[in-house]
PDB file of C-alpha atoms and ligand atoms in Angstrom:
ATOM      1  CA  UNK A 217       1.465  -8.329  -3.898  1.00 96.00           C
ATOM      2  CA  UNK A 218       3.951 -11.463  -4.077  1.00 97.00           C
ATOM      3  CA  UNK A 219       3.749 -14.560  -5.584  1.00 98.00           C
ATOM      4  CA  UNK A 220       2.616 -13.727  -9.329  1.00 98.00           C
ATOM      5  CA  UNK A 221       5.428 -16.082 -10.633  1.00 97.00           C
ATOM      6  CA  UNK A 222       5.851 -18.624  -8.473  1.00 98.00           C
ATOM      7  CA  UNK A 223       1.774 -18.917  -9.280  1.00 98.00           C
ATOM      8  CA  UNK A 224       2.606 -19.098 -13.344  1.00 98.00           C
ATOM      9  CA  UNK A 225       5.616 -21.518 -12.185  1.00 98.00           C
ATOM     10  CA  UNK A 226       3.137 -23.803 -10.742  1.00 98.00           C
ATOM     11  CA  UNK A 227       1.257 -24.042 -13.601  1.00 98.00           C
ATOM     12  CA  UNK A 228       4.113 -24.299 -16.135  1.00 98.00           C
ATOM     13  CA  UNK A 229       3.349 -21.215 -17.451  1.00 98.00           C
ATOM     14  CA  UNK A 230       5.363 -18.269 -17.991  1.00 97.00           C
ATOM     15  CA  UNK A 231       5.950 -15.850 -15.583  1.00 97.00           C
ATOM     16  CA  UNK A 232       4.315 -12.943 -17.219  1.00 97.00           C
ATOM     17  CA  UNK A 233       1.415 -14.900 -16.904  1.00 98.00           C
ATOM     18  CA  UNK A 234       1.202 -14.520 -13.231  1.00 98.00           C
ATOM     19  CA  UNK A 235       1.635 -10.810 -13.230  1.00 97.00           C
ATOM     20  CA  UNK A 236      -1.324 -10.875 -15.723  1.00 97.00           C
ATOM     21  CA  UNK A 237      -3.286 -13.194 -13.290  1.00 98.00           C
ATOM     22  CA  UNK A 238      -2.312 -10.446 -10.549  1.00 98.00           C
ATOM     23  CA  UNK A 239      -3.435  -7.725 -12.196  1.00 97.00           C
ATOM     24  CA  UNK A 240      -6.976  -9.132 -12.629  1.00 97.00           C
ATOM     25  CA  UNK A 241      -6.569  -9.924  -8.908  1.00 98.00           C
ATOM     26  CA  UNK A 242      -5.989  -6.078  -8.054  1.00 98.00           C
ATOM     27  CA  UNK A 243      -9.417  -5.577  -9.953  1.00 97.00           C
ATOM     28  CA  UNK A 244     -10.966  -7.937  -7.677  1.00 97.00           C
ATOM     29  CA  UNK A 245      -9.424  -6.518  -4.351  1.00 98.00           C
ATOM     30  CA  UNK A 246     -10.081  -3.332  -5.194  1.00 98.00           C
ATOM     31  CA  UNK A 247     -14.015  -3.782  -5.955  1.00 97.00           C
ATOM     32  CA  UNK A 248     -13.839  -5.784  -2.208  1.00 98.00           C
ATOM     33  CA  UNK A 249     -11.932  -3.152  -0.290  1.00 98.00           C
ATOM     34  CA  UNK A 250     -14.508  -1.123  -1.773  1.00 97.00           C
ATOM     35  CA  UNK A 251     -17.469  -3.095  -1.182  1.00 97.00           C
ATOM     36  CA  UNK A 252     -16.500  -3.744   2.462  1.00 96.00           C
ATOM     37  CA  UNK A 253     -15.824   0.642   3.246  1.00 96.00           C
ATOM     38  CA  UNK A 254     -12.760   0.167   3.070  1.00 98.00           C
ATOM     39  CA  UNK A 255     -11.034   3.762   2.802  1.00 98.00           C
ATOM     40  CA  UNK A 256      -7.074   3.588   1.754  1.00 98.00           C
ATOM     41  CA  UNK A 257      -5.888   0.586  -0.015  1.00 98.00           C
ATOM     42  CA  UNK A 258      -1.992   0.869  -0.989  1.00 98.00           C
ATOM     43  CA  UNK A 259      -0.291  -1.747  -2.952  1.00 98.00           C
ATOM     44  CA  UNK A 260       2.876  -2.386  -3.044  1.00 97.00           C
ATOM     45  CA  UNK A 261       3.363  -2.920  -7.168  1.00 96.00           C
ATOM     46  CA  UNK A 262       6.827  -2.396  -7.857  1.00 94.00           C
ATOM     47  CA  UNK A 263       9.871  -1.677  -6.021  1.00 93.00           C
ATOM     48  CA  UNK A 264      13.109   0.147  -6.664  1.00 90.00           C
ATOM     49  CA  UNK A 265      14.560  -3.237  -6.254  1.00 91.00           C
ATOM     50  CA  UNK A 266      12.477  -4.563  -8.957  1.00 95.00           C
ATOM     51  CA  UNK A 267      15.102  -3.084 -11.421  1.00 95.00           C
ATOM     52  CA  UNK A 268      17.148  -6.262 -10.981  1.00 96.00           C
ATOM     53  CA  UNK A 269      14.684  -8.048 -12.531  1.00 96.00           C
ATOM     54  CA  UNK A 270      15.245  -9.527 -15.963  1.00 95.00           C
ATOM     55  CA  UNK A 271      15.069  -6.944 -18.870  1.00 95.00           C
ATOM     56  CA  UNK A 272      11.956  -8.238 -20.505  1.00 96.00           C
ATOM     57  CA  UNK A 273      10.357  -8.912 -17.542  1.00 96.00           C
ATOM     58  CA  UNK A 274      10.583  -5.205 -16.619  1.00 96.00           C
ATOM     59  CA  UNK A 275       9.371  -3.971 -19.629  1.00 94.00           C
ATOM     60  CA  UNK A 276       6.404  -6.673 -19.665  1.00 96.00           C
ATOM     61  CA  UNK A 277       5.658  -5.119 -16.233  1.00 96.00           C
ATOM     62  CA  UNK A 278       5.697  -1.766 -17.596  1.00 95.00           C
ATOM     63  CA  UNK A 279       3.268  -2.442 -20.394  1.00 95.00           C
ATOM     64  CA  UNK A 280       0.812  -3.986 -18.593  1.00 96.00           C
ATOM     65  CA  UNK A 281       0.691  -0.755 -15.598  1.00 96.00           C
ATOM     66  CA  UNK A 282       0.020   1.301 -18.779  1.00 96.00           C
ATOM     67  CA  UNK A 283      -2.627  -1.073 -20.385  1.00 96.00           C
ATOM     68  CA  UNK A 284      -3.659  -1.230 -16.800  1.00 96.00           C
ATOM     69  CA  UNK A 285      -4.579   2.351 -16.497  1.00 96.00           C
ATOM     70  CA  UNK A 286      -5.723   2.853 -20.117  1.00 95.00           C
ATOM     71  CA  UNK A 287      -8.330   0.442 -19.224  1.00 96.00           C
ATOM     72  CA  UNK A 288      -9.623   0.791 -15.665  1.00 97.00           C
ATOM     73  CA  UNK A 289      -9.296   4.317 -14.725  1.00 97.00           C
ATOM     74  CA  UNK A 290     -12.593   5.716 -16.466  1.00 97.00           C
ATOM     75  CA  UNK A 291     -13.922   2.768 -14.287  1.00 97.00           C
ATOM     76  CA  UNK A 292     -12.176   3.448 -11.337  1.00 98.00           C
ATOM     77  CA  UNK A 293     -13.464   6.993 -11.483  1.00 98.00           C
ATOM     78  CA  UNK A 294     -17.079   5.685 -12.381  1.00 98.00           C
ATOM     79  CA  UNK A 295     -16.746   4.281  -8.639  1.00 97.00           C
ATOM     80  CA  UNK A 296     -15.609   6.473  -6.946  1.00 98.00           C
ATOM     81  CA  UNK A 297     -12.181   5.528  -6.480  1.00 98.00           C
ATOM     82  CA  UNK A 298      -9.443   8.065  -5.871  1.00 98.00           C
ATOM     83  CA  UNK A 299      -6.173   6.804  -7.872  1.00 98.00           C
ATOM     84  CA  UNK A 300      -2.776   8.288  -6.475  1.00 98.00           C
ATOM     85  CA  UNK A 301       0.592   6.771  -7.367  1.00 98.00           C
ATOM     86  CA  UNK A 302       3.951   7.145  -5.311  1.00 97.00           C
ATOM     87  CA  UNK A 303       7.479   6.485  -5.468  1.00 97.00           C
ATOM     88  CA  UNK A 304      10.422   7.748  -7.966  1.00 96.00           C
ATOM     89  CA  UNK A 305       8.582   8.034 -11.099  1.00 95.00           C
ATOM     90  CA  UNK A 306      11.622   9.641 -13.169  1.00 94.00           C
ATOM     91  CA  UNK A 307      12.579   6.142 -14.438  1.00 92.00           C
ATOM     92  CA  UNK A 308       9.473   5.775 -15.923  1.00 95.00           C
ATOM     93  CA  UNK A 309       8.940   6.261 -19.345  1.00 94.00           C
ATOM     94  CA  UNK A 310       6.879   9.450 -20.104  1.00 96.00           C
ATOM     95  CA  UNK A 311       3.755   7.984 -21.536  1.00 95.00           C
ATOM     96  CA  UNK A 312       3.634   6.109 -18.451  1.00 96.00           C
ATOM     97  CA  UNK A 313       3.550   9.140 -16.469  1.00 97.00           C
ATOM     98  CA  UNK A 314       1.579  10.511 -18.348  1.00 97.00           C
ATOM     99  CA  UNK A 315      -0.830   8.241 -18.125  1.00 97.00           C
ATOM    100  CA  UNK A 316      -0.402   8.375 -14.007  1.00 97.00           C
ATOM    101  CA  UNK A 317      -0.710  12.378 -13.999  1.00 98.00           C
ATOM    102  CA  UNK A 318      -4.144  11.802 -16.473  1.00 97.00           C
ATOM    103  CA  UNK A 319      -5.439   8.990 -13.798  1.00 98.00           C
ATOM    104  CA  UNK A 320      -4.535  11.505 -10.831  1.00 98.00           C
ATOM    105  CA  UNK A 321      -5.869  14.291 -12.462  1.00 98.00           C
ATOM    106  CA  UNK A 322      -9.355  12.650 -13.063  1.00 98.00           C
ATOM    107  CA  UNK A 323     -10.024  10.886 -10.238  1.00 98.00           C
ATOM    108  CA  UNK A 324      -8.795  13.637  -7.456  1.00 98.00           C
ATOM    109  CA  UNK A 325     -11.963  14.567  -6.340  1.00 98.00           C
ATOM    110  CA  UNK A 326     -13.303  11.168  -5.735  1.00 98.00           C
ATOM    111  CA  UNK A 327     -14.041  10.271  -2.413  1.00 97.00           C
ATOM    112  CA  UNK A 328     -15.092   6.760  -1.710  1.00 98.00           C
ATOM    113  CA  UNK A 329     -11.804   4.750  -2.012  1.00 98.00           C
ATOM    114  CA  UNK A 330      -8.123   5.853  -2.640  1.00 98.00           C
ATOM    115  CA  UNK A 331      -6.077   3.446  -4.453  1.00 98.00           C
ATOM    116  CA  UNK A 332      -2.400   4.379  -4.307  1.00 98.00           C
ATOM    117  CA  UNK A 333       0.056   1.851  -6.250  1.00 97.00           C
ATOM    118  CA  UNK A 334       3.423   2.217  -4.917  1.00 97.00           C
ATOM    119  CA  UNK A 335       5.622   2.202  -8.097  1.00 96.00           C
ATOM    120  CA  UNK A 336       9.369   2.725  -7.685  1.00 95.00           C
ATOM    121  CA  UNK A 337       9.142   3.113  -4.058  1.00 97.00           C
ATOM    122  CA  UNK A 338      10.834   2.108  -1.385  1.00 96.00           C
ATOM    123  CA  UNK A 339      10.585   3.183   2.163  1.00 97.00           C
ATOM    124  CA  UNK A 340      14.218   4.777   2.852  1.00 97.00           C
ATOM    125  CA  UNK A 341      13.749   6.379  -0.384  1.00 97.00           C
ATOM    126  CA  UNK A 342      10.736   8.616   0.688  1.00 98.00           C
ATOM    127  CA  UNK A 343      12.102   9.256   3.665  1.00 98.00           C
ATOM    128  CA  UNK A 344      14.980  10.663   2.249  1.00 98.00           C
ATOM    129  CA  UNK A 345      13.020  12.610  -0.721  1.00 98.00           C
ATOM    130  CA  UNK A 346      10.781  13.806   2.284  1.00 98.00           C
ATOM    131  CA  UNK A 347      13.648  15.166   4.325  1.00 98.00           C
ATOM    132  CA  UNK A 348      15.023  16.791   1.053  1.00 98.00           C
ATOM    133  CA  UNK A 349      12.288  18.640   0.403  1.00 98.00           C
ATOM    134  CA  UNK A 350      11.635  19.242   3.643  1.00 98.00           C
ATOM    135  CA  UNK A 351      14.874  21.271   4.185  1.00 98.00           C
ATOM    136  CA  UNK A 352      14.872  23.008   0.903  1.00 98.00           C
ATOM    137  CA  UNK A 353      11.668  25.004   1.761  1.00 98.00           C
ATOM    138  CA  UNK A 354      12.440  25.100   5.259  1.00 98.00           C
ATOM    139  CA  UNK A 355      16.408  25.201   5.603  1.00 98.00           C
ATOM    140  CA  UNK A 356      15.767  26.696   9.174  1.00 98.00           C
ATOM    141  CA  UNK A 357      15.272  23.376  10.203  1.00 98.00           C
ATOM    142  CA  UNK A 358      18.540  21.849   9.741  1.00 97.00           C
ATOM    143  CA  UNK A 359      19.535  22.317  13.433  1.00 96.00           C
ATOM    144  CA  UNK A 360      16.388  20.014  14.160  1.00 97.00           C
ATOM    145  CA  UNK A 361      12.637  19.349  13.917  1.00 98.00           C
ATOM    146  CA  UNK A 362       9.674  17.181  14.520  1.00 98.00           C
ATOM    147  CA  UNK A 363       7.901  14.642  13.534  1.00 98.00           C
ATOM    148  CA  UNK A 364       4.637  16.642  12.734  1.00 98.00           C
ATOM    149  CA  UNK A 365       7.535  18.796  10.406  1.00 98.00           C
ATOM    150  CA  UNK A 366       8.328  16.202   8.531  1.00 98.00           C
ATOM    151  CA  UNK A 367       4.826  14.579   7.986  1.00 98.00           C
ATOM    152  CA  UNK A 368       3.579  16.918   5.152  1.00 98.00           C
ATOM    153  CA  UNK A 369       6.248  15.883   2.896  1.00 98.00           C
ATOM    154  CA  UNK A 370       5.879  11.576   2.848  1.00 98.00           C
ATOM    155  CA  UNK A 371       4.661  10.520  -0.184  1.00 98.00           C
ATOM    156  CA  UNK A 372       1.543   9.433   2.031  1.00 98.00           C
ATOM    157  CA  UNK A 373       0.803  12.466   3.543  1.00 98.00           C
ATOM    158  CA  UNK A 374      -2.810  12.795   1.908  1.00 98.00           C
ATOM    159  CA  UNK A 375      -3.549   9.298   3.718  1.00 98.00           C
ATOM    160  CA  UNK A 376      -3.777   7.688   7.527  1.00 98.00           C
ATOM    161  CA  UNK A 377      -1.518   5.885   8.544  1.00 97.00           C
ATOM    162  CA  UNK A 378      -2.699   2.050   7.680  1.00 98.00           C
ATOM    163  CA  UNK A 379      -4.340  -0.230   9.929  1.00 97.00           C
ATOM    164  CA  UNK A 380      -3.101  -3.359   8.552  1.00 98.00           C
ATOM    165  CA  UNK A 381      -0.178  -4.484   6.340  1.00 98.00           C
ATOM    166  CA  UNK A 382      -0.955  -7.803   4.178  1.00 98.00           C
ATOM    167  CA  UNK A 383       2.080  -9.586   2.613  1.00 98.00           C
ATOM    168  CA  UNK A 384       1.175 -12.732   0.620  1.00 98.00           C
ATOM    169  CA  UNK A 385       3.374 -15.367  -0.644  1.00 98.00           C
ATOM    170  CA  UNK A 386       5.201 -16.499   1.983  1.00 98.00           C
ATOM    171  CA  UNK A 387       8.050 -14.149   2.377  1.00 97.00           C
ATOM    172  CA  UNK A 388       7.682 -12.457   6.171  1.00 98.00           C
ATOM    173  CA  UNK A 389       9.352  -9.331   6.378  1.00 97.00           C
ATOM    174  CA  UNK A 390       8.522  -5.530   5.036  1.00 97.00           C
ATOM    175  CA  UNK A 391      11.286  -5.355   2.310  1.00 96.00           C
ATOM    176  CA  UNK A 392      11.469  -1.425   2.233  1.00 96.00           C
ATOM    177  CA  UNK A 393       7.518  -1.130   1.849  1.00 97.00           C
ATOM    178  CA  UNK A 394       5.923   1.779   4.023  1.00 98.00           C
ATOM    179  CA  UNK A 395       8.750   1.477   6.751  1.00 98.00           C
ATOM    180  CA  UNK A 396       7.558   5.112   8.424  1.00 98.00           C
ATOM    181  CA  UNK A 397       3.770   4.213   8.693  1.00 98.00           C
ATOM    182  CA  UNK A 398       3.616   0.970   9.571  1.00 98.00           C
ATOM    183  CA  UNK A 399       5.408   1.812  13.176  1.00 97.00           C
ATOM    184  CA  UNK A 400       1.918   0.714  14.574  1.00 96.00           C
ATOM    185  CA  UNK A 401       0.369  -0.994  11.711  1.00 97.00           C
ATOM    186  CA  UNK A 402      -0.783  -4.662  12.577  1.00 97.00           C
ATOM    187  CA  UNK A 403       1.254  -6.904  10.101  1.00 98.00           C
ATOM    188  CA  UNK A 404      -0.195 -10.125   8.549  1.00 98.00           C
ATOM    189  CA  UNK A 405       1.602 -12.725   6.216  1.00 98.00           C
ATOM    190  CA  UNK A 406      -0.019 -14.977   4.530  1.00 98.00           C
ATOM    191  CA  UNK A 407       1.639 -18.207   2.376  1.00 98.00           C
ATOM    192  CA  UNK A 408      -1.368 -17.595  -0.032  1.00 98.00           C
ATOM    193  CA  UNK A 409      -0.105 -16.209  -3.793  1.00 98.00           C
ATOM    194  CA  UNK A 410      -1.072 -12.859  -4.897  1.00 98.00           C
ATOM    195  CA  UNK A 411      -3.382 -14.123  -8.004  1.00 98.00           C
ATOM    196  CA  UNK A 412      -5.003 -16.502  -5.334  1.00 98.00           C
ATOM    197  CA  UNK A 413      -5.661 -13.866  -2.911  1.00 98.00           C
ATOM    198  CA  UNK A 414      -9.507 -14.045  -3.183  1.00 98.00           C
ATOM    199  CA  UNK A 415     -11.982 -11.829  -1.286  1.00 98.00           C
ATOM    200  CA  UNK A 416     -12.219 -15.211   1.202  1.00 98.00           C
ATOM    201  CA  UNK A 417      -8.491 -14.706   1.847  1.00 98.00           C
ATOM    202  CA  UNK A 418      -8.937 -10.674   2.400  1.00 98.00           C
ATOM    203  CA  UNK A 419     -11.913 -11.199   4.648  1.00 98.00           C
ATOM    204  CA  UNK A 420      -9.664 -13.921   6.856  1.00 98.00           C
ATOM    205  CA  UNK A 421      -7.023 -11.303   6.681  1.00 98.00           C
ATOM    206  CA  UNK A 422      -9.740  -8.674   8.193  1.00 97.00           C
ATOM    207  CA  UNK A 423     -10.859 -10.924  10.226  1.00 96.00           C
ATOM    208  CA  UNK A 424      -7.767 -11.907  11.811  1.00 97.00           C
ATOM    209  CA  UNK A 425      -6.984  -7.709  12.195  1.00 96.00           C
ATOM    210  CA  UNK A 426      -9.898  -6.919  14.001  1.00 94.00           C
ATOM    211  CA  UNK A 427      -8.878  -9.861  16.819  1.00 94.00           C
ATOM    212  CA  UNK A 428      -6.030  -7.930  17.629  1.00 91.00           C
ATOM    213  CA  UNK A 429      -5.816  -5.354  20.279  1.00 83.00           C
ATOM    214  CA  UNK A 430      -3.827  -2.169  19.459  1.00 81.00           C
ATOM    215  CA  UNK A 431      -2.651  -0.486  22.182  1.00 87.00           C
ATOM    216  CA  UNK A 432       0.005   2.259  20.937  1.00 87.00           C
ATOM    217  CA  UNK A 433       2.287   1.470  23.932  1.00 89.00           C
ATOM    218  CA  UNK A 434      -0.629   2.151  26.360  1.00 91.00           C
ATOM    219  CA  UNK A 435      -2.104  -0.613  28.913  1.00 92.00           C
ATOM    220  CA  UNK A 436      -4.787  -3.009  27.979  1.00 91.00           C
ATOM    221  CA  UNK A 437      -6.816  -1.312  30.429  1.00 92.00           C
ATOM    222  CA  UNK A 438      -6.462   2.100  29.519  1.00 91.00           C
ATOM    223  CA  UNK A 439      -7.562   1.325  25.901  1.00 90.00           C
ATOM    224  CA  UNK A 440     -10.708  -0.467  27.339  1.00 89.00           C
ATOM    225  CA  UNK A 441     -10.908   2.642  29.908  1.00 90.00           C
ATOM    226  CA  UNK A 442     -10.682   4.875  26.475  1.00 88.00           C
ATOM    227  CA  UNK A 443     -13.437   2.944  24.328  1.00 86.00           C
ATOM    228  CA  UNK A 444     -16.011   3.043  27.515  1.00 87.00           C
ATOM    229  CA  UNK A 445     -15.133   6.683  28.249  1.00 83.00           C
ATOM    230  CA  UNK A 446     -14.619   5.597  31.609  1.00 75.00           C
ATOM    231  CA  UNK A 447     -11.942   7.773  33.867  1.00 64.00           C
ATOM    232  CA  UNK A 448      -9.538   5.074  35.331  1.00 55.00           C
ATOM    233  CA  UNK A 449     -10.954   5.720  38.735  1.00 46.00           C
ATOM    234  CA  UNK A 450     -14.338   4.253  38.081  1.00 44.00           C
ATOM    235  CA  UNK A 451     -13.030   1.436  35.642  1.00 41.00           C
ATOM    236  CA  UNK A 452     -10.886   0.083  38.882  1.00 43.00           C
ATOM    237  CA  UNK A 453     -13.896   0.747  41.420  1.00 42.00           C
ATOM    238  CA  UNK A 454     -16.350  -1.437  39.294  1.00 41.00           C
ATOM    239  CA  UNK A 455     -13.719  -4.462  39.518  1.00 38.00           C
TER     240      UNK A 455
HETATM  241  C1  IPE B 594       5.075  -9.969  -7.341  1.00 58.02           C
HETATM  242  O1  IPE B 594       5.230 -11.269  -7.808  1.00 58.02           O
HETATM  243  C2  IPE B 594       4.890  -8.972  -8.463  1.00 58.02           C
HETATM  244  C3  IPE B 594       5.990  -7.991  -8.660  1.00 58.02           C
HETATM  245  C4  IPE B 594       7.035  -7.809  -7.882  1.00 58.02           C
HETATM  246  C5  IPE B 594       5.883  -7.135  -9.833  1.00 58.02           C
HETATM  247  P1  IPE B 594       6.673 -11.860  -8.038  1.00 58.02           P
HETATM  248  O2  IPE B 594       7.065 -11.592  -9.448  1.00 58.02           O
HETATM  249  O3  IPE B 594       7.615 -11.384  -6.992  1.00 58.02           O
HETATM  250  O4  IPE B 594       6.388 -13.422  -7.858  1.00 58.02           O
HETATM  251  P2  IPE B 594       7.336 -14.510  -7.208  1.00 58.02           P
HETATM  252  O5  IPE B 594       7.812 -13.998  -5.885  1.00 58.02           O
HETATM  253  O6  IPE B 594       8.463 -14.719  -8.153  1.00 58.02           O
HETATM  254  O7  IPE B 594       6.469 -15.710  -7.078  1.00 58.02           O
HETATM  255 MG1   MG B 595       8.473 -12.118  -5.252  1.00 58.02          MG
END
């Protein structure tokens, strides 16, 4: 979700009042993903190189996640809506996790939507946390493993991996987001700002996804072959 200050700057407002602006947004996106049966929405609120950021700013940031979840979780859980947090959450302050393990707790059996905010998290740093744990329970597998070994202990393992990857605000490149599940994830940047990321801008965004054709390193024809539960034989024959 980039572009919150730039989108104050604009305006000749403060910054803070783009990350307010964005956090109405998420409200907005959520309800849509929701609306449209949508099943895992992740975003991408805060990374671990978001520490560089300017004291106050920080701390504004903070403040607002916790007003965030005072407000909206009863709601969330009203809907449906399953809310998970990940990344390093031992440099938050303790009411804040609190708050996160109260949201969690309350909302785990809810089924319709789940609406992980990526908080402290980077992509090398969940690998790394994942291979961790990983070899402290299993130490056996030092000499070598799989995959499917690994898998349980992302910070994502509850979810799919994700269709489709949205960046807004210009900037085109991952910057340590989900770098282990978006290996096949279709990838769309948009120069849009995060508070002006409408539903119209999601729906182009869907829209734009479901032109693509994902093959997983197969041939064109074998996914068509694979859709029409045609053997190759017959697809060829009929051409
Ligand atoms: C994204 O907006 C929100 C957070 C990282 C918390 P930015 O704050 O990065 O906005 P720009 O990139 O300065 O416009
Ligand atoms: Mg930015």
């Amino acid at each position: 979700m980039d572009g919150n200050g730039r989108w104050a700057k604009r305006r000749f407002l403060p910054r803070v009042a783009g990350h307010r602006r964005g956090v109405e947004n998420v409200r907005s996106a959520v309800r849509a993903c929701a609306e449209k049966g949508v099943e895992f929405l992740t975003l991408f609120a805060f990374s671990s190189e978001n520490w560089r950021r300017p004291a106050d700013e920080i701390s504004f940031l903070m403040q607002l996640f916790m007003v965030a979840l005072e407000q909206e979780v009863a709601k969330l859980h009203e809907n449906g809506i399953r809310f998970k947090v990940i990344g390093d959450l031992s440099r938050f302050e303790p009411r804040l996790t609190r708050l996160i393990a109260d949201a969690e707790e309350l909302t785990r059996d809810d089924t319709r939507l789940t609406l992980t905010v990526a908080a402290n998290y980077g992509g090398r740093w969940d690998m790394i946390q994942a291979v961790t744990r990983m070899l402290k329970e299993r130490p056996q597998l030092a000499g070598g493993f799989a995959e499917t070994d690994l898998l349980p202990y992302l910070s994502l393992a509850y979810a799919p991996e994700p269709d489709l990857f949205i960046r807004t605000g210009g900037e085109q490149r991952i910057s340590n987001f989900l770098l282990w599940q978006l290996a096949y994830t279709e990838l769309y940047f948009t120069d849009t700002l995060w508070p002006d990321f409408d539903t119209a801008a999601l729906e182009q965004a869907i829209a734009s996804y479901q032109q693509r054709e994902r093959r997983f390193g197969r041939t064109s024809e074998q996914m068509r072959d694979a859709a029409t539960g045609n053997p190759r034989r017959r697809v060829s024959e009929s051409r």
